[in-house]
Short mmCIF file of C-alpha atoms in Angstrom, two decimals:
data_model
loop_
_atom_site.label_atom_id
_atom_site.label_comp_id
_atom_site.label_asym_id
_atom_site.label_seq_id
_atom_site.Cartn_x
_atom_site.Cartn_y
_atom_site.Cartn_z
CA MET A 225 47.30 -32.93 60.44
CA ALA A 226 46.02 -29.29 60.36
CA SER A 227 45.75 -28.33 57.26
CA ARG A 228 47.99 -25.90 55.61
CA SER A 229 47.80 -23.28 52.17
CA GLU A 230 50.14 -23.94 50.09
CA GLU A 231 50.96 -20.70 48.84
CA ASP A 232 52.27 -19.84 52.25
CA LEU A 233 54.79 -22.42 51.61
CA CYS A 234 55.81 -21.17 48.48
CA CYS A 235 59.12 -18.97 47.57
CA PRO A 236 58.11 -15.94 46.51
CA VAL A 237 60.82 -16.22 43.62
CA CYS A 238 59.96 -19.44 41.99
CA TYR A 239 56.52 -19.91 43.38
CA GLU A 240 56.65 -23.21 44.22
CA ILE A 241 57.32 -25.11 47.42
CA TYR A 242 59.87 -23.92 49.70
CA ASN A 243 63.25 -25.95 48.86
CA ASP A 244 65.92 -25.70 50.96
CA PRO A 245 64.62 -22.53 52.68
CA VAL A 246 66.73 -19.66 54.56
CA PHE A 247 65.40 -16.15 55.47
CA LEU A 248 66.88 -12.44 55.88
CA SER A 249 67.22 -10.35 58.70
CA CYS A 250 63.59 -8.90 57.46
CA SER A 251 62.09 -12.27 57.98
CA HIS A 252 61.90 -12.80 54.67
CA SER A 253 62.41 -16.47 53.48
CA PHE A 254 63.31 -17.66 50.13
CA CYS A 255 64.81 -21.32 48.45
CA LYS A 256 68.57 -20.98 48.84
CA ASP A 257 69.25 -21.47 45.18
CA CYS A 258 66.84 -18.98 44.21
CA LEU A 259 68.47 -16.67 46.55
CA LYS A 260 71.99 -17.26 45.46
CA ASN A 261 70.58 -16.93 41.77
CA TRP A 262 68.66 -13.45 42.33
CA TRP A 263 71.57 -11.92 43.98
CA ARG A 264 74.22 -13.19 41.00
CA GLU A 265 71.50 -11.59 38.97
CA LYS A 266 71.26 -8.47 40.59
CA GLN A 267 74.80 -8.02 41.67
CA ILE A 268 73.35 -6.57 45.50
CA GLN A 269 72.32 -8.47 48.41
CA GLU A 270 69.07 -7.11 48.95
CA CYS A 271 65.46 -9.04 49.64
CA PRO A 272 63.91 -9.92 46.27
CA VAL A 273 60.47 -8.78 48.14
CA CYS A 274 61.47 -5.44 50.30
CA LYS A 275 65.16 -4.61 48.74
CA ARG A 276 66.18 -4.76 52.36
CA ARG A 277 70.02 -5.19 52.00
CA SER A 278 71.56 -8.23 53.73
CA SER A 279 75.30 -8.16 55.53
CA LYS A 280 74.89 -12.35 55.30
CA SER A 281 75.88 -13.91 51.87
CA GLU A 282 74.79 -17.19 53.73
CA PRO A 283 72.04 -16.95 55.51
CA PRO A 284 70.83 -19.19 57.60
CA CYS A 285 68.21 -21.86 57.22
CA ASN A 286 65.01 -22.25 58.28
CA LEU A 287 64.54 -25.22 59.59
CA ALA A 288 61.40 -24.95 60.73
CA LEU A 289 59.80 -23.85 57.70
CA LYS A 290 61.93 -26.43 55.98
CA ASN A 291 59.91 -29.10 57.85
CA LEU A 292 56.76 -27.75 57.30
CA CYS A 293 57.37 -28.08 53.78
CA GLU A 294 58.51 -31.61 54.01
CA ALA A 295 55.48 -32.84 56.03
CA PHE A 296 53.56 -30.53 53.09
CA SER A 297 54.78 -32.11 50.42
CA LEU A 298 54.43 -35.49 51.80
CA GLU A 299 50.66 -35.60 52.86
CA ARG A 300 49.80 -33.71 49.88
CA ASP A 301 51.75 -36.90 48.12
CA GLN A 302 49.91 -38.99 49.84
CA ARG A 303 46.35 -37.74 49.21
CA ALA A 304 47.28 -37.21 45.39
CA SER A 305 47.84 -41.04 45.61
CA GLU A 306 45.12 -41.49 47.58
CA SER A 307 42.51 -40.12 44.94
CA LEU A 308 40.18 -42.00 43.47
CA CYS A 309 37.71 -41.77 40.14
CA SER A 310 34.33 -40.57 41.54
CA LEU A 311 32.83 -42.79 38.67
CA HIS A 312 34.92 -45.86 39.56
CA SER A 313 36.27 -45.97 42.56
CA GLU A 314 39.73 -46.36 40.65
CA LYS A 315 42.94 -44.64 41.08
CA LEU A 316 43.49 -41.88 38.99
CA ARG A 317 46.12 -43.37 36.90
CA LEU A 318 45.82 -41.61 33.82
CA PHE A 319 45.87 -38.24 32.60
CA CYS A 320 43.27 -38.11 29.36
CA LEU A 321 45.31 -35.64 26.72
CA ASP A 322 42.11 -34.70 25.35
CA HIS A 323 39.65 -33.95 28.02
CA GLN A 324 42.82 -32.95 30.44
CA GLU A 325 41.66 -34.67 33.21
CA PRO A 326 42.63 -37.25 34.99
CA VAL A 327 41.31 -40.33 34.98
CA CYS A 328 41.56 -44.23 36.26
CA VAL A 329 41.81 -47.64 33.78
CA VAL A 330 38.10 -48.20 33.59
CA CYS A 331 37.81 -44.53 32.27
CA ARG A 332 40.19 -45.33 29.62
CA GLU A 333 38.41 -48.32 28.29
CA SER A 334 35.12 -46.32 28.42
CA ARG A 335 32.71 -44.67 25.36
CA ARG A 336 33.87 -41.57 26.50
CA HIS A 337 37.31 -41.74 26.21
CA ASN A 338 36.93 -44.01 22.64
CA ASN A 339 40.19 -43.16 20.93
CA HIS A 340 41.39 -40.71 23.18
CA ARG A 341 45.43 -40.08 24.07
CA PHE A 342 46.27 -40.86 27.31
CA ARG A 343 49.34 -40.54 29.44
CA PRO A 344 50.74 -41.62 32.99
CA ILE A 345 49.82 -39.02 35.32
CA ASP A 346 52.85 -38.74 36.77
CA GLU A 347 54.40 -37.66 33.31
CA ALA A 348 51.29 -35.68 32.49
CA ALA A 349 52.19 -33.73 35.93
CA GLN A 350 55.69 -33.07 34.87
CA ASP A 351 54.64 -32.30 31.42
CA HIS A 352 52.49 -29.29 32.86
CA LYS A 353 54.94 -28.28 35.55
CA GLU A 354 57.46 -27.82 32.60
CA GLU A 355 55.36 -25.52 31.06
CA LEU A 356 54.10 -23.36 34.26
CA LYS A 357 57.72 -22.76 33.95
CA LYS A 358 58.57 -21.73 30.78
CA SER A 359 55.40 -19.71 31.40
CA LEU A 360 57.44 -18.57 34.67
CA LYS A 361 60.23 -18.24 32.84
CA LEU A 362 58.83 -15.55 30.45
CA LEU A 363 56.97 -13.66 32.79
CA LYS A 364 60.45 -12.98 34.14
CA GLU A 365 62.32 -12.07 31.40
CA LYS A 366 58.95 -9.56 30.82
CA LEU A 367 59.36 -7.90 34.71
CA LYS A 368 63.35 -7.61 34.27
CA LEU A 369 62.45 -5.80 31.20
CA PHE A 370 59.88 -3.35 32.36
CA GLU A 371 61.95 -2.41 35.24
CA GLN A 372 64.60 -1.45 32.81
CA VAL A 373 62.55 0.54 31.07
CA LYS A 374 61.12 1.87 34.43
CA GLY A 375 65.28 2.53 35.41
CA ASN A 376 64.99 4.04 32.12
CA CYS A 377 62.10 6.45 32.10
CA ASP A 378 62.36 7.43 36.08
CA GLN A 379 66.57 8.39 34.89
CA THR A 380 65.02 10.43 31.69
CA ALA A 381 62.67 11.96 34.82
CA GLU A 382 65.03 13.02 37.14
CA HIS A 383 67.06 14.14 34.32
CA MET A 384 64.48 16.47 33.02
CA THR A 385 63.93 18.19 36.51
CA VAL A 386 67.39 18.58 36.94
CA GLN A 387 67.76 20.76 33.70
CA VAL A 388 64.22 22.43 34.28
CA GLY A 389 66.25 23.56 37.30
CA HIS A 390 69.20 24.40 36.28
CA THR A 391 67.61 26.12 32.74
CA GLU A 392 64.93 28.42 35.31
CA ARG A 393 68.25 29.50 37.17
CA GLN A 394 69.79 30.82 34.15
CA ILE A 395 66.67 32.32 32.86
CA LYS A 396 66.40 34.69 36.71
CA GLU A 397 70.21 35.23 36.95
CA HIS A 398 69.40 36.60 32.38
CA PHE A 399 66.59 38.85 34.29
CA LYS A 400 68.16 39.49 36.99
CA LYS A 401 71.21 41.40 35.00
CA LEU A 402 68.90 42.42 32.14
CA HIS A 403 67.13 44.47 35.44
CA GLN A 404 70.28 45.91 36.49
CA PHE A 405 71.16 46.86 33.23
CA LEU A 406 67.36 48.68 32.86
CA GLU A 407 68.01 50.26 36.60
CA GLU A 408 71.40 51.94 35.40
CA GLU A 409 70.50 53.01 32.18
CA GLU A 410 67.06 54.66 33.88
CA GLU A 411 69.24 56.64 35.94
CA ALA A 412 72.18 57.44 33.44
CA ARG A 413 69.29 59.32 31.19
CA ILE A 414 68.11 60.98 34.00
CA SER A 415 71.16 61.74 35.49
CA ALA A 416 72.17 63.65 31.85
CA LEU A 417 68.16 64.91 31.54
CA ARG A 418 68.98 67.03 34.86
CA GLU A 419 72.54 67.61 33.80
CA GLU A 420 71.08 68.92 30.59
CA GLU A 421 68.51 70.94 32.53
CA GLU A 422 70.97 72.76 35.05
CA GLN A 423 73.13 74.22 31.78
CA LYS A 424 69.65 75.29 30.20
CA SER A 425 68.87 76.92 33.00
CA GLN A 426 72.44 78.12 33.89
CA MET A 427 72.40 79.77 30.01
CA MET A 428 69.49 81.55 31.06
CA LYS A 429 70.22 82.94 34.12
CA GLU A 430 73.14 84.32 32.22
CA LYS A 431 71.63 85.60 29.39
#
């Protein structure tokens, strides 16, 4: 079977191998539960990747991708079960908590791992998986907070733009009225000056 990149078979929401994958009209695929939870949190049926709206509340199952993921998981489990210790050619059944590495039963008795703590490799893998889930949850919460802050900043910036436009219109309107007033005042004073000149000229003629 041709090797596949695990990253290509990971859901972009939970970053784990697809579980019951479905696909949207934009061709992006997600775990069915991941997509439902995402829509429940966002309250908008949009693609978590490209933000395109989805018209289907029950997206169809991506059967081809589901088969690929199941085959990959099976192949990976087989490889893991066949992993052998490079020193003793024994199966790696234990995990050394002190050295943070998988070991075999012979390694456990060796001088290098004297007085070390061990766990069954499946338990250790599950513990690490839980730690990664907690870290991922924390990162998701930080991302959600960042999106909220960014949304508030965008809203504030938009409000400022609107306010600047409104203030600019007020300033222009004010100066327009001021210019009109000055023009009228100029005309009135020139008219008064000419009238005064005409009166004085008339008086001079009469004299």
